[in-house]
Amino acid sequence: SIEHMALMRAMPNSLTLRPADGNETNGCYVMALQHADGPSVLCLSRQGVPQLAGSSIEKTLKGGYIVHPAETSVKAVIVSSGTEVSLSIDAAKTLEGVQVVSVPCWEVLFSQSPDYIRELFPKGVPVLSVEPYDSTGWERVAHDYLAMKGFGASGKQKDVYKHFGFTVDNIAARVKALQAHYEGREAPDLLDRPTVTKPSAFKKPEFYV
């Protein structure tokens, strides 16, 4: 169901892990095995996903990282997890100055330093989140969301994704629309609040980098 990711991410002292490829899956298993103070939930896809050129186990252990850097100065950011990361990268390749951030684990990402999180989400740059679940929680870093607003549908994966707009073309169109909305002005700085910039209550095991 579309609300399950938000429910699991809201569970105190737990890890909700949604990897995008093999490297991230390996990294998520490491985090789950080392997280001895609470439960871990691995959310894996039934469909095949490509191996991402910019992924690694080490990067995954940060909880979130730049999986596809912008070739020029960053003009927009797409943040995603799981299966939609590869779609987001393909969309970014059709645009100029778009950085893609993969977030396999919110809890670990938001326990990183404010300076590290700022590298992922530059000040004044609009951010679009892409995930086929309820968007609750993405407002911490994103100005707009490509998400589910109703229940899903039955059908082939590609057909259902197209029906709900989870396609390369629609992601690119949503980024352009977001940029147009903030044309001539900076997007609000969503990191400038204590709930994001201060370390979270999540207790990091020593292996986390």
mmCIF file of C-alpha atoms in Angstrom:
data_model
loop_
_atom_site.group_PDB
_atom_site.id
_atom_site.type_symbol
_atom_site.label_atom_id
_atom_site.label_comp_id
_atom_site.label_asym_id
_atom_site.label_seq_id
_atom_site.Cartn_x
_atom_site.Cartn_y
_atom_site.Cartn_z
ATOM 1 C CA SER A 1 0.000 0.000 0.000
ATOM 2 C CA ILE A 2 1.088 3.549 -0.662
ATOM 3 C CA GLU A 3 1.258 4.507 3.034
ATOM 4 C CA HIS A 4 3.560 1.711 4.200
ATOM 5 C CA MET A 5 6.849 3.512 3.546
ATOM 6 C CA ALA A 6 5.745 6.537 5.565
ATOM 7 C CA LEU A 7 4.552 4.291 8.397
ATOM 8 C CA MET A 8 7.814 2.340 8.531
ATOM 9 C CA ARG A 9 9.946 5.481 8.354
ATOM 10 C CA ALA A 10 7.969 6.926 11.273
ATOM 11 C CA MET A 11 8.849 3.983 13.536
ATOM 12 C CA PRO A 12 11.337 5.148 16.212
ATOM 13 C CA ASN A 13 14.898 3.799 16.180
ATOM 14 C CA SER A 14 14.285 1.611 13.142
ATOM 15 C CA LEU A 15 15.899 1.553 9.714
ATOM 16 C CA THR A 16 13.776 1.533 6.574
ATOM 17 C CA LEU A 17 16.020 0.559 3.679
ATOM 18 C CA ARG A 18 14.992 0.907 0.025
ATOM 19 C CA PRO A 19 18.020 0.239 -2.225
ATOM 20 C CA ALA A 20 18.226 1.165 -5.900
ATOM 21 C CA ASP A 21 20.648 -1.488 -7.207
ATOM 22 C CA GLY A 22 23.023 -4.268 -6.198
ATOM 23 C CA ASN A 23 25.612 -2.034 -4.537
ATOM 24 C CA GLU A 24 22.965 -0.301 -2.470
ATOM 25 C CA THR A 25 21.393 -3.635 -1.549
ATOM 26 C CA ASN A 26 24.738 -4.855 -0.229
ATOM 27 C CA GLY A 27 25.184 -1.634 1.724
ATOM 28 C CA CYS A 28 21.674 -1.901 3.156
ATOM 29 C CA TYR A 29 22.335 -5.452 4.336
ATOM 30 C CA VAL A 30 25.451 -4.185 6.122
ATOM 31 C CA MET A 31 23.443 -1.460 7.845
ATOM 32 C CA ALA A 32 20.689 -3.878 8.845
ATOM 33 C CA LEU A 33 23.115 -6.439 10.279
ATOM 34 C CA GLN A 34 24.972 -3.806 12.273
ATOM 35 C CA HIS A 35 21.848 -2.055 13.570
ATOM 36 C CA ALA A 36 21.537 -3.978 16.832
ATOM 37 C CA ASP A 37 19.425 -1.455 18.755
ATOM 38 C CA GLY A 38 16.243 -1.728 16.713
ATOM 39 C CA PRO A 39 14.499 -3.341 13.761
ATOM 40 C CA SER A 40 15.432 -2.936 10.109
ATOM 41 C CA VAL A 41 13.106 -3.259 7.123
ATOM 42 C CA LEU A 42 14.517 -4.088 3.683
ATOM 43 C CA CYS A 43 12.178 -2.952 0.895
ATOM 44 C CA LEU A 44 13.279 -4.775 -2.248
ATOM 45 C CA SER A 45 11.851 -4.649 -5.752
ATOM 46 C CA ARG A 46 10.457 -7.629 -7.625
ATOM 47 C CA GLN A 47 11.456 -6.078 -10.943
ATOM 48 C CA GLY A 48 14.907 -5.890 -12.445
ATOM 49 C CA VAL A 49 16.896 -2.683 -11.978
ATOM 50 C CA PRO A 50 20.087 -1.539 -13.719
ATOM 51 C CA GLN A 51 23.380 -1.301 -11.892
ATOM 52 C CA LEU A 52 24.014 2.409 -11.337
ATOM 53 C CA ALA A 53 27.365 3.849 -12.408
ATOM 54 C CA GLY A 54 27.500 6.213 -9.452
ATOM 55 C CA SER A 55 26.540 3.804 -6.656
ATOM 56 C CA SER A 56 28.765 2.033 -4.134
ATOM 57 C CA ILE A 57 28.502 0.257 -0.806
ATOM 58 C CA GLU A 58 30.511 3.013 0.856
ATOM 59 C CA LYS A 59 28.217 5.762 -0.417
ATOM 60 C CA THR A 60 25.151 3.777 0.622
ATOM 61 C CA LEU A 61 26.390 3.718 4.226
ATOM 62 C CA LYS A 62 25.831 7.485 4.340
ATOM 63 C CA GLY A 63 22.099 6.919 3.921
ATOM 64 C CA GLY A 64 21.967 9.244 0.933
ATOM 65 C CA TYR A 65 24.431 10.527 -1.635
ATOM 66 C CA ILE A 66 24.833 12.137 -5.062
ATOM 67 C CA VAL A 67 24.426 9.246 -7.482
ATOM 68 C CA HIS A 68 24.403 11.458 -10.587
ATOM 69 C CA PRO A 69 26.170 14.829 -10.379
ATOM 70 C CA ALA A 70 25.143 17.749 -12.556
ATOM 71 C CA GLU A 71 27.519 18.439 -15.423
ATOM 72 C CA THR A 72 27.175 22.194 -14.835
ATOM 73 C CA SER A 73 26.172 24.256 -11.803
ATOM 74 C CA VAL A 74 23.244 22.652 -9.993
ATOM 75 C CA LYS A 75 19.941 24.128 -11.147
ATOM 76 C CA ALA A 76 17.638 21.434 -9.776
ATOM 77 C CA VAL A 77 17.802 18.260 -7.693
ATOM 78 C CA ILE A 78 15.841 15.035 -8.060
ATOM 79 C CA VAL A 79 15.786 12.954 -4.882
ATOM 80 C CA SER A 80 14.551 9.383 -4.982
ATOM 81 C CA SER A 81 14.941 5.861 -3.649
ATOM 82 C CA GLY A 82 14.711 2.331 -4.939
ATOM 83 C CA THR A 83 13.489 1.564 -8.437
ATOM 84 C CA GLU A 84 12.827 5.202 -9.329
ATOM 85 C CA VAL A 85 16.463 6.266 -8.955
ATOM 86 C CA SER A 86 17.390 4.911 -12.385
ATOM 87 C CA LEU A 87 14.368 6.662 -13.920
ATOM 88 C CA SER A 88 15.430 9.895 -12.211
ATOM 89 C CA ILE A 89 18.951 9.587 -13.598
ATOM 90 C CA ASP A 90 17.638 9.009 -17.114
ATOM 91 C CA ALA A 91 15.424 12.091 -16.737
ATOM 92 C CA ALA A 92 18.333 14.184 -15.447
ATOM 93 C CA LYS A 93 20.402 13.240 -18.483
ATOM 94 C CA THR A 94 17.832 14.976 -20.698
ATOM 95 C CA LEU A 95 18.119 18.215 -18.698
ATOM 96 C CA GLU A 96 20.858 20.690 -17.865
ATOM 97 C CA GLY A 97 22.267 21.134 -14.376
ATOM 98 C CA VAL A 98 20.188 18.460 -12.639
ATOM 99 C CA GLN A 99 21.689 16.481 -9.778
ATOM 100 C CA VAL A 100 20.208 13.173 -8.615
ATOM 101 C CA VAL A 101 20.345 12.116 -4.972
ATOM 102 C CA SER A 102 19.656 8.530 -3.946
ATOM 103 C CA VAL A 103 18.336 8.033 -0.407
ATOM 104 C CA PRO A 104 18.316 4.344 0.515
ATOM 105 C CA CYS A 105 17.874 5.154 4.216
ATOM 106 C CA TRP A 106 16.364 8.367 5.613
ATOM 107 C CA GLU A 107 17.298 7.615 9.205
ATOM 108 C CA VAL A 108 20.994 7.343 8.439
ATOM 109 C CA LEU A 109 21.021 10.302 6.033
ATOM 110 C CA PHE A 110 19.438 12.667 8.543
ATOM 111 C CA SER A 111 21.975 11.629 11.175
ATOM 112 C CA GLN A 112 24.776 13.002 8.977
ATOM 113 C CA SER A 113 26.252 16.457 9.503
ATOM 114 C CA PRO A 114 24.379 19.532 8.250
ATOM 115 C CA ASP A 115 27.299 20.299 5.929
ATOM 116 C CA TYR A 116 27.029 16.897 4.254
ATOM 117 C CA ILE A 117 23.263 17.179 3.788
ATOM 118 C CA ARG A 118 23.767 20.660 2.323
ATOM 119 C CA GLU A 119 26.062 19.175 -0.349
ATOM 120 C CA LEU A 120 23.154 17.063 -1.514
ATOM 121 C CA PHE A 121 20.593 19.867 -1.422
ATOM 122 C CA PRO A 122 22.235 23.212 -2.273
ATOM 123 C CA LYS A 123 20.630 26.346 -0.884
ATOM 124 C CA GLY A 124 18.089 27.977 -3.179
ATOM 125 C CA VAL A 125 17.902 25.035 -5.594
ATOM 126 C CA PRO A 126 14.454 23.471 -6.225
ATOM 127 C CA VAL A 127 14.103 19.790 -5.310
ATOM 128 C CA LEU A 128 11.669 17.226 -6.719
ATOM 129 C CA SER A 129 11.133 13.910 -4.909
ATOM 130 C CA VAL A 130 10.193 10.812 -6.904
ATOM 131 C CA GLU A 131 8.732 7.768 -5.160
ATOM 132 C CA PRO A 132 5.522 5.782 -5.848
ATOM 133 C CA TYR A 133 4.213 6.041 -2.296
ATOM 134 C CA ASP A 134 2.629 8.705 -0.145
ATOM 135 C CA SER A 135 4.902 11.781 -0.105
ATOM 136 C CA THR A 136 4.816 12.249 3.687
ATOM 137 C CA GLY A 137 8.334 12.998 4.932
ATOM 138 C CA TRP A 138 9.835 14.230 1.676
ATOM 139 C CA GLU A 139 8.858 17.783 2.626
ATOM 140 C CA ARG A 140 12.005 17.806 4.746
ATOM 141 C CA VAL A 141 14.060 18.296 1.574
ATOM 142 C CA ALA A 142 11.722 18.574 -1.440
ATOM 143 C CA HIS A 143 9.635 21.453 -2.775
ATOM 144 C CA ASP A 144 7.436 19.247 -4.959
ATOM 145 C CA TYR A 145 6.662 15.548 -5.123
ATOM 146 C CA LEU A 146 5.951 12.971 -7.798
ATOM 147 C CA ALA A 147 4.105 10.556 -5.543
ATOM 148 C CA MET A 148 0.907 8.611 -5.078
ATOM 149 C CA LYS A 149 -2.217 10.472 -3.987
ATOM 150 C CA GLY A 150 -4.603 7.537 -4.199
ATOM 151 C CA PHE A 151 -4.491 3.772 -4.220
ATOM 152 C CA GLY A 152 -2.611 1.923 -6.935
ATOM 153 C CA ALA A 153 -3.833 -0.130 -9.873
ATOM 154 C CA SER A 154 -3.408 -3.641 -11.224
ATOM 155 C CA GLY A 155 -1.522 -4.288 -14.426
ATOM 156 C CA LYS A 156 1.912 -4.682 -15.925
ATOM 157 C CA GLN A 157 4.571 -2.668 -14.126
ATOM 158 C CA LYS A 158 5.409 -0.454 -17.107
ATOM 159 C CA ASP A 159 1.748 0.262 -17.810
ATOM 160 C CA VAL A 160 0.988 1.131 -14.185
ATOM 161 C CA TYR A 161 4.060 3.370 -13.924
ATOM 162 C CA LYS A 162 3.036 5.186 -17.098
ATOM 163 C CA HIS A 163 -0.519 5.595 -15.799
ATOM 164 C CA PHE A 164 0.709 7.303 -12.631
ATOM 165 C CA GLY A 165 3.411 9.375 -14.322
ATOM 166 C CA PHE A 166 6.526 7.531 -13.188
ATOM 167 C CA THR A 167 8.269 7.845 -16.533
ATOM 168 C CA VAL A 168 11.442 9.553 -17.705
ATOM 169 C CA ASP A 169 9.491 12.101 -19.750
ATOM 170 C CA ASN A 170 7.114 13.021 -16.934
ATOM 171 C CA ILE A 171 9.879 13.306 -14.348
ATOM 172 C CA ALA A 172 11.736 15.672 -16.689
ATOM 173 C CA ALA A 173 8.538 17.661 -17.267
ATOM 174 C CA ARG A 174 7.942 17.959 -13.518
ATOM 175 C CA VAL A 175 11.488 19.246 -13.002
ATOM 176 C CA LYS A 176 10.980 21.875 -15.712
ATOM 177 C CA ALA A 177 7.674 22.940 -14.145
ATOM 178 C CA LEU A 178 9.309 23.262 -10.732
ATOM 179 C CA GLN A 179 12.134 25.344 -12.165
ATOM 180 C CA ALA A 180 9.608 27.568 -13.925
ATOM 181 C CA HIS A 181 7.738 28.089 -10.660
ATOM 182 C CA TYR A 182 10.875 29.477 -9.010
ATOM 183 C CA GLU A 183 12.226 31.288 -12.058
ATOM 184 C CA GLY A 184 13.943 34.534 -11.066
ATOM 185 C CA ARG A 185 14.040 33.675 -7.360
ATOM 186 C CA GLU A 186 15.539 31.125 -5.007
ATOM 187 C CA ALA A 187 13.572 28.152 -3.799
ATOM 188 C CA PRO A 188 12.913 28.173 -0.023
ATOM 189 C CA ASP A 189 15.731 26.785 2.107
ATOM 190 C CA LEU A 190 14.092 23.701 3.620
ATOM 191 C CA LEU A 191 17.225 22.779 5.584
ATOM 192 C CA ASP A 192 17.147 25.994 7.604
ATOM 193 C CA ARG A 193 15.237 24.540 10.536
ATOM 194 C CA PRO A 194 16.326 22.700 13.690
ATOM 195 C CA THR A 195 14.553 19.429 12.845
ATOM 196 C CA VAL A 196 16.875 18.891 9.889
ATOM 197 C CA THR A 197 20.110 20.690 10.713
ATOM 198 C CA LYS A 198 20.536 19.226 14.211
ATOM 199 C CA PRO A 199 21.612 15.571 14.558
ATOM 200 C CA SER A 200 18.627 13.251 14.857
ATOM 201 C CA ALA A 201 17.924 11.057 17.854
ATOM 202 C CA PHE A 202 18.926 8.010 15.809
ATOM 203 C CA LYS A 203 21.904 6.297 17.380
ATOM 204 C CA LYS A 204 24.542 5.589 14.754
ATOM 205 C CA PRO A 205 26.662 2.422 15.121
ATOM 206 C CA GLU A 206 30.380 3.147 14.862
ATOM 207 C CA PHE A 207 30.713 1.661 11.376
ATOM 208 C CA TYR A 208 28.593 4.409 9.781
ATOM 209 C CA VAL A 209 30.615 6.902 7.781
#
